Short mmCIF file of C-alpha atoms in Angstrom, two decimals:
data_model
loop_
_atom_site.label_atom_id
_atom_site.label_comp_id
_atom_site.label_asym_id
_atom_site.label_seq_id
_atom_site.Cartn_x
_atom_site.Cartn_y
_atom_site.Cartn_z
CA UNK A 1050 2.42 -9.97 -0.26
CA UNK A 1051 5.00 -7.26 0.82
CA UNK A 1052 6.39 -4.80 -1.57
CA UNK A 1053 10.09 -4.13 -1.95
CA UNK A 1054 11.30 -0.83 -1.32
CA UNK A 1055 11.64 1.64 -3.87
CA UNK A 1056 15.37 2.40 -4.26
CA UNK A 1057 15.08 -1.52 -5.01
CA UNK A 1058 12.10 -1.60 -7.27
CA UNK A 1059 13.74 1.23 -9.39
CA UNK A 1060 17.41 -1.13 -9.64
CA UNK A 1061 15.06 -3.95 -10.54
CA UNK A 1062 13.76 -1.81 -13.07
CA UNK A 1063 16.96 -0.35 -14.94
CA UNK A 1064 18.54 -3.60 -14.76
CA UNK A 1065 16.02 -5.69 -16.44
CA UNK A 1066 15.97 -2.91 -19.28
CA UNK A 1067 19.59 -2.88 -19.92
CA UNK A 1068 19.49 -6.93 -20.22
CA UNK A 1069 16.26 -6.51 -22.88
CA UNK A 1070 18.34 -3.38 -24.50
CA UNK A 1071 20.89 -6.00 -25.56
CA UNK A 1072 18.60 -9.08 -26.42
CA UNK A 1073 19.65 -10.97 -23.73
CA UNK A 1074 17.95 -13.79 -21.67
CA UNK A 1075 18.37 -14.67 -17.89
CA UNK A 1076 20.19 -17.66 -19.09
CA UNK A 1077 22.13 -15.90 -21.24
CA UNK A 1078 23.55 -13.94 -18.70
CA UNK A 1079 24.21 -15.92 -15.59
CA UNK A 1080 26.25 -18.15 -19.15
CA UNK A 1081 28.12 -14.92 -19.86
CA UNK A 1082 29.15 -14.22 -15.76
CA UNK A 1083 30.77 -17.81 -15.64
CA UNK A 1084 28.91 -18.51 -12.73
CA UNK A 1085 29.25 -15.10 -10.89
CA UNK A 1086 25.12 -14.84 -11.25
CA UNK A 1087 22.98 -17.32 -11.33
CA UNK A 1088 19.41 -17.13 -13.18
CA UNK A 1089 17.56 -17.25 -9.72
CA UNK A 1090 19.44 -14.15 -8.49
CA UNK A 1091 19.14 -12.45 -11.41
CA UNK A 1092 15.68 -12.84 -11.55
CA UNK A 1093 15.44 -11.67 -7.90
CA UNK A 1094 17.02 -8.83 -8.38
CA UNK A 1095 15.11 -8.07 -11.62
CA UNK A 1096 12.05 -8.09 -9.59
CA UNK A 1097 13.44 -6.50 -6.31
CA UNK A 1098 12.41 -9.75 -4.33
CA UNK A 1099 16.19 -9.40 -2.92
CA UNK A 1100 18.63 -6.46 -2.11
CA UNK A 1101 21.26 -6.12 -4.54
CA UNK A 1102 24.47 -5.84 -3.44
CA UNK A 1103 27.65 -3.54 -5.14
CA UNK A 1104 29.68 -6.61 -6.70
CA UNK A 1105 26.40 -8.26 -8.28
CA UNK A 1106 25.74 -4.79 -9.69
CA UNK A 1107 28.87 -4.20 -11.05
CA UNK A 1108 29.93 -7.62 -12.33
CA UNK A 1109 26.09 -6.83 -14.71
CA UNK A 1110 27.21 -3.53 -15.66
CA UNK A 1111 30.57 -4.88 -17.24
CA UNK A 1112 28.79 -8.05 -19.10
CA UNK A 1113 25.95 -5.12 -20.34
CA UNK A 1114 28.91 -3.23 -21.45
CA UNK A 1115 28.01 0.10 -19.27
CA UNK A 1116 30.67 2.61 -19.47
CA UNK A 1117 28.49 5.86 -19.20
CA UNK A 1118 30.19 6.63 -15.06
CA UNK A 1119 26.94 8.49 -14.66
CA UNK A 1120 24.55 5.57 -15.05
CA UNK A 1121 27.12 3.41 -13.22
CA UNK A 1122 27.32 5.89 -10.35
CA UNK A 1123 23.56 6.10 -10.21
CA UNK A 1124 22.44 2.39 -9.87
CA UNK A 1125 25.11 1.82 -7.83
CA UNK A 1126 23.93 4.40 -5.22
CA UNK A 1127 20.72 2.74 -5.63
CA UNK A 1128 22.16 -0.46 -4.63
CA UNK A 1129 24.26 1.32 -1.61
CA UNK A 1130 20.68 2.85 -0.36
CA UNK A 1131 18.90 0.08 -1.46
CA UNK A 1132 20.17 -1.68 1.83
CA UNK A 1133 19.82 1.41 3.90
CA UNK A 1134 18.36 1.23 7.10
CA UNK A 1135 15.11 3.54 8.07
CA UNK A 1136 14.38 5.34 11.00
CA UNK A 1137 11.08 2.64 11.22
CA UNK A 1138 13.33 -0.13 11.63
CA UNK A 1139 14.32 0.25 14.78
CA UNK A 1140 10.58 -0.68 15.53
CA UNK A 1141 11.27 -4.14 14.19
CA UNK A 1142 9.16 -6.23 16.20
CA UNK A 1143 6.54 -4.05 16.69
CA UNK A 1144 5.64 -3.43 13.09
CA UNK A 1145 4.26 -5.89 10.38
CA UNK A 1146 6.27 -6.15 7.61
CA UNK A 1147 3.72 -4.71 5.15
CA UNK A 1148 3.61 -1.62 7.64
CA UNK A 1149 7.34 -1.18 7.05
CA UNK A 1150 6.71 -1.23 3.34
CA UNK A 1151 4.25 1.48 3.71
CA UNK A 1152 6.35 3.73 5.60
CA UNK A 1153 8.97 3.03 3.50
CA UNK A 1154 7.31 3.80 0.25
CA UNK A 1155 5.76 6.78 1.87
CA UNK A 1156 9.30 7.96 2.35
CA UNK A 1157 10.31 7.66 -1.39
CA UNK A 1158 6.80 8.97 -2.76
CA UNK A 1159 6.74 12.25 -3.99
CA UNK A 1160 2.28 12.36 -4.07
CA UNK A 1161 0.30 10.64 -1.94
CA UNK A 1162 -3.76 10.71 -2.69
CA UNK A 1163 -5.85 8.90 -0.68
CA UNK A 1164 -9.10 8.06 -0.36
CA UNK A 1165 -10.73 7.05 3.15
CA UNK A 1166 -14.24 5.96 3.92
CA UNK A 1167 -14.36 5.68 7.47
CA UNK A 1168 -11.30 7.13 9.15
CA UNK A 1169 -9.13 9.83 9.26
CA UNK A 1170 -5.68 9.15 7.08
CA UNK A 1171 -2.77 8.23 9.08
CA UNK A 1172 -0.81 11.32 7.91
CA UNK A 1173 -3.16 13.68 9.24
CA UNK A 1174 -4.02 11.75 12.40
CA UNK A 1175 -3.58 13.21 15.88
CA UNK A 1176 -1.35 10.52 18.47
CA UNK A 1177 -5.09 10.61 20.56
CA UNK A 1178 -7.34 9.94 17.48
CA UNK A 1179 -4.55 7.09 16.79
CA UNK A 1180 -4.57 5.52 19.89
CA UNK A 1181 -8.61 5.90 20.23
CA UNK A 1182 -8.78 4.32 16.43
CA UNK A 1183 -6.20 1.49 17.90
CA UNK A 1184 -8.36 0.57 20.69
CA UNK A 1185 -11.47 0.45 18.51
CA UNK A 1186 -10.09 -2.34 16.54
CA UNK A 1187 -10.01 -5.08 19.35
CA UNK A 1188 -6.15 -5.78 19.54
CA UNK A 1189 -4.87 -8.62 21.14
CA UNK A 1190 -2.95 -8.06 23.85
CA UNK A 1191 0.60 -8.36 22.97
CA UNK A 1192 -0.21 -5.70 20.30
CA UNK A 1193 -2.02 -3.20 22.96
CA UNK A 1194 1.66 -3.54 24.81
CA UNK A 1195 2.43 -1.68 21.79
CA UNK A 1196 0.20 0.82 21.60
CA UNK A 1197 2.55 3.32 22.75
CA UNK A 1198 5.15 2.76 19.91
CA UNK A 1199 2.80 2.50 17.26
CA UNK A 1200 1.34 5.88 18.20
CA UNK A 1201 5.03 7.14 18.55
CA UNK A 1202 5.03 5.64 14.51
CA UNK A 1203 1.98 6.94 13.23
CA UNK A 1204 3.04 10.29 14.50
CA UNK A 1205 6.52 10.19 12.93
CA UNK A 1206 5.67 8.80 9.46
CA UNK A 1207 3.90 12.34 9.81
CA UNK A 1208 7.25 14.02 8.97
CA UNK A 1209 7.23 13.25 5.16
CA UNK A 1210 4.77 16.65 5.46
CA UNK A 1211 6.84 19.15 6.63
CA UNK A 1212 10.67 17.61 5.33
CA UNK A 1213 13.10 19.84 3.24
CA UNK A 1214 11.06 18.62 -0.08
CA UNK A 1215 7.68 17.83 1.13
CA UNK A 1216 5.55 14.75 -0.24
CA UNK A 1217 2.11 15.85 -1.79
CA UNK A 1218 -0.67 14.74 0.12
CA UNK A 1219 -3.96 14.88 -1.50
CA UNK A 1220 -6.77 13.33 1.05
CA UNK A 1221 -10.20 12.59 0.36
CA UNK A 1222 -12.16 11.89 3.59
CA UNK A 1223 -16.05 10.47 3.40
CA UNK A 1224 -18.10 12.87 5.50
CA UNK A 1225 -18.84 10.02 7.60
CA UNK A 1226 -15.10 9.83 9.11
CA UNK A 1227 -15.40 13.27 10.28
CA UNK A 1228 -18.64 12.37 12.20
CA UNK A 1229 -16.92 9.53 14.30
CA UNK A 1230 -17.62 10.06 18.44
CA UNK A 1231 -14.58 9.25 20.37
CA UNK A 1232 -14.27 8.51 24.06
CA UNK A 1233 -12.00 11.06 25.19
CA UNK A 1234 -13.39 14.63 25.71
CA UNK A 1235 -12.16 16.89 22.65
CA UNK A 1236 -10.16 14.05 20.80
CA UNK A 1237 -12.49 14.65 17.69
CA UNK A 1238 -12.58 18.30 17.89
CA UNK A 1239 -8.92 18.48 18.36
CA UNK A 1240 -8.69 15.62 15.45
CA UNK A 1241 -10.31 18.27 12.89
CA UNK A 1242 -8.53 21.03 14.34
CA UNK A 1243 -5.57 19.21 12.93
CA UNK A 1244 -7.31 18.66 9.61
CA UNK A 1245 -7.94 22.61 9.46
CA UNK A 1246 -4.45 23.26 9.86
CA UNK A 1247 -2.49 20.68 7.93
CA UNK A 1248 -5.09 21.73 5.07
CA UNK A 1249 -3.01 25.20 4.90
CA UNK A 1250 -0.19 23.93 4.09
CA UNK A 1251 0.74 24.56 0.25
CA UNK A 1252 1.30 20.46 -0.19
CA UNK A 1253 -1.72 19.45 1.29
CA UNK A 1254 -5.23 19.71 -0.24
CA UNK A 1255 -7.91 18.22 1.45
CA UNK A 1256 -11.68 17.52 0.61
CA UNK A 1257 -14.37 16.38 1.99
CA UNK A 1258 -16.96 13.90 0.06
CA UNK A 1259 -20.81 14.81 1.68
CA UNK A 1260 -22.39 12.21 3.11
CA UNK A 1261 -25.50 12.55 0.69
CA UNK A 1262 -23.68 12.26 -2.43
CA UNK A 1263 -25.03 9.20 -5.03
CA UNK A 1264 -23.53 6.64 -5.36
CA UNK A 1265 -19.78 6.73 -6.33
CA UNK A 1266 -16.71 4.47 -7.09
CA UNK A 1267 -15.54 5.37 -3.74
CA UNK A 1268 -17.99 2.75 -2.12
CA UNK A 1269 -15.90 0.17 -3.11
CA UNK A 1270 -13.49 0.94 -0.40
CA UNK A 1271 -10.74 3.09 0.81
CA UNK A 1272 -6.95 3.17 -0.75
CA UNK A 1273 -4.04 5.34 -1.54
CA UNK A 1274 -2.52 5.82 -4.76
CA UNK A 1275 1.44 6.38 -4.09
CA UNK A 1276 3.43 8.43 -6.65
CA UNK A 1277 7.10 8.11 -7.58
CA UNK A 1278 7.38 11.49 -10.18
CA UNK A 1279 9.82 10.77 -12.93
CA UNK A 1280 9.24 7.20 -12.31
CA UNK A 1281 5.15 6.80 -12.99
CA UNK A 1282 6.13 3.65 -13.71
CA UNK A 1283 6.61 2.63 -10.15
CA UNK A 1284 3.22 4.07 -8.76
CA UNK A 1285 1.87 1.66 -6.52
CA UNK A 1286 -1.60 1.89 -4.91
CA UNK A 1287 -2.47 0.95 -0.83
CA UNK A 1288 -5.71 -1.22 0.08
CA UNK A 1289 -5.68 -1.82 3.87
CA UNK A 1290 -8.17 -4.19 5.22
CA UNK A 1291 -8.41 -5.31 8.71
CA UNK A 1292 -6.14 -8.04 9.08
CA UNK A 1293 -3.34 -7.45 5.95
CA UNK A 1294 -2.53 -4.88 2.91
CA UNK A 1295 -2.75 -5.77 -0.72
CA UNK A 1296 -0.15 -3.80 -3.18
CA UNK A 1297 -1.62 -3.26 -6.43
CA UNK A 1298 1.54 -2.34 -8.73
CA UNK A 1299 0.43 -4.03 -12.47
CA UNK A 1300 0.35 -0.23 -14.26
CA UNK A 1301 -3.32 -1.06 -16.03
CA UNK A 1302 -4.96 -1.43 -12.57
CA UNK A 1303 -2.87 1.47 -10.91
CA UNK A 1304 -4.85 4.02 -13.55
CA UNK A 1305 -7.93 2.16 -12.86
CA UNK A 1306 -6.96 3.48 -9.16
CA UNK A 1307 -6.06 6.91 -10.12
CA UNK A 1308 -9.17 7.73 -12.69
CA UNK A 1309 -11.49 6.60 -9.70
CA UNK A 1310 -9.73 8.76 -7.57
CA UNK A 1311 -10.10 11.51 -9.58
CA UNK A 1312 -14.11 10.78 -10.07
CA UNK A 1313 -14.27 11.36 -6.47
CA UNK A 1314 -12.67 14.26 -6.66
CA UNK A 1315 -14.76 15.96 -8.88
CA UNK A 1316 -18.25 14.81 -6.85
CA UNK A 1317 -16.25 15.95 -3.40
CA UNK A 1318 -16.50 19.68 -1.81
CA UNK A 1319 -14.02 22.03 -3.34
CA UNK A 1320 -11.23 23.05 -1.03
CA UNK A 1321 -12.95 25.98 0.35
CA UNK A 1322 -16.44 24.67 0.67
CA UNK A 1323 -14.76 21.19 2.53
CA UNK A 1324 -12.73 23.61 4.90
CA UNK A 1325 -16.09 25.37 5.98
CA UNK A 1326 -17.76 21.80 5.92
CA UNK A 1327 -15.10 20.39 8.76
CA UNK A 1328 -15.02 23.75 10.66
CA UNK A 1329 -19.10 23.20 10.59
CA UNK A 1330 -18.68 19.72 12.06
CA UNK A 1331 -15.95 20.44 14.29
CA UNK A 1332 -18.58 22.90 16.17
CA UNK A 1333 -21.03 20.10 16.34
CA UNK A 1334 -18.39 17.53 18.11
CA UNK A 1335 -18.54 20.80 21.37
CA UNK A 1336 -15.96 22.17 23.42
CA UNK A 1337 -13.00 20.97 24.40
#
């Protein structure tokens, strides 16, 4: 199931909170609106399954008696921004809806904690490594025709790490992922060099979980926790498979993934030891 953009989710949560604060049901709000808004539409707005329009939000704020100018301005701004096009939408026809959702979430997140068993996290990949990874999946001819565009997107996503208020990335990578033997000469060596370079950024933390670690919770699968700082109730977990993506939004379940990440963090090598291990493996991959 695809997940709505963060702005729409934030707006939906606030609209529901305003309604609940007045003790109104969906049906009562629809009735008070005199046909201006239906139960179905209000439900879709609150669950962020539909993009809100300014007239609908203004109507609801009037029904809820919201006269706080700053709050009205903020909610109407969320309404406008929720419909704003992102750079990735120019790649429609290339990206799946689930991938668009991931990029949208990354663009608005303040932090990402990712655990990867078999691959380097997408936000840290080089173009050549990404290209080999895509080729290894055994793509259809239709997808193969889009590889250049997909690599462009993979690299463009990484701008969240260098923007004015950069995303904080904490990546824990299984050692086996660092020992992948790519076909292209020097591809993996360059990729490991990229990890070392990115790891020196203040907003990027990289740890390695050694291959000889005892059984651990990460063996259940890779995942990423996308955090939104002042809106922790909107944190979401992204779990990707070969053919689909799952988004976990339930607060209790998100907490389970957060706790699992902390256990992995404790089991992994320190940041310093991780950098040493990456450099060691890089040398094992031979010269460029």
